């Protein structure tokens, strides 16, 4: 019988699409992000997915000094696996987004599997007061924004990750992303086993239903066979984060939670920290009898190079 692996909980700490006006609990500065990483780790996260922000303005940034400070501070606190985002934020070039990989050679980084619409604009109507002037502009411009990950971009990103021995986490938002990933595997640009993060519920990608997850997972299995991939799921928003997480836990997959993806711990109740979201995921896992993986167990399951082989 299929034996379920231990559950890897990833926590996405701050992101670039969550606006500080949505929640006062979003970590902004390197210290706040590192603190949230540590508390998420204590709560059961084996991996933290990291973006950085301008400490004064709260805006997503590609500044390598802020990156270095944040990564170093997380590493000083604990041995959690750090997955660096190469998705960046609106307005960043592909060159800016991938720059962290040669600079820091992290254990893991995100790798977005294709271009797509990425709409946050419906949020504009729900925010009554904006904390920073850039937020409203960012949210509204998303109506005309294309999250650009062309085949030329994918080629550069894949080569950079391979050259620097960084394990890609393939972000798959819908089935075209899956087939793009298949193309990269067939052409030797991605090596097996791949690690996939299904991202469901972005406006512009597949919706956050169990049927979509099931379909993507079935198709992945058909394409790659059972030995050649590991997978995790992100349900965007509440309650998708936990409902899809529970489906993934039941199917033997892994989960990601965190303020990047969802700001509520219960209906209309803001999560006061990332750790609160990790704790809830962990409790669901306990009910479902899925044991939690430590960072070192996650390293082994995902064939990561180890926290001592990074450049920060
Ligand atoms: N923000 C999520 C929808 C990335 O950082 O590369 C997907 C994500 C992408 O985490
Ligand atoms: Zn991200």
Short mmCIF file of N, CA and C and ligand atoms in Angstrom, two decimals, residues 15 49 51 85 256 260, ligand 2:
data_model
loop_
_atom_site.label_atom_id
_atom_site.label_comp_id
_atom_site.label_asym_id
_atom_site.label_seq_id
_atom_site.Cartn_x
_atom_site.Cartn_y
_atom_site.Cartn_z
N UNK A 15 5.38 37.71 0.57
CA UNK A 15 4.98 37.81 -0.83
C UNK A 15 5.20 39.19 -1.42
N UNK A 49 9.21 30.40 2.25
CA UNK A 49 9.32 31.00 0.92
C UNK A 49 9.43 32.51 1.13
N UNK A 51 10.15 36.58 -0.01
CA UNK A 51 10.28 37.79 -0.83
C UNK A 51 10.80 38.85 0.13
N UNK A 85 12.17 33.53 -3.67
CA UNK A 85 11.26 33.77 -4.81
C UNK A 85 12.03 34.32 -6.00
N UNK A 256 1.44 24.54 1.28
CA UNK A 256 2.01 25.84 1.62
C UNK A 256 0.90 26.73 2.17
N UNK A 260 1.48 35.50 2.35
CA UNK A 260 1.60 35.78 0.92
C UNK A 260 0.34 35.33 0.17
ZN1 LIG B 2 6.16 34.10 -3.81
#
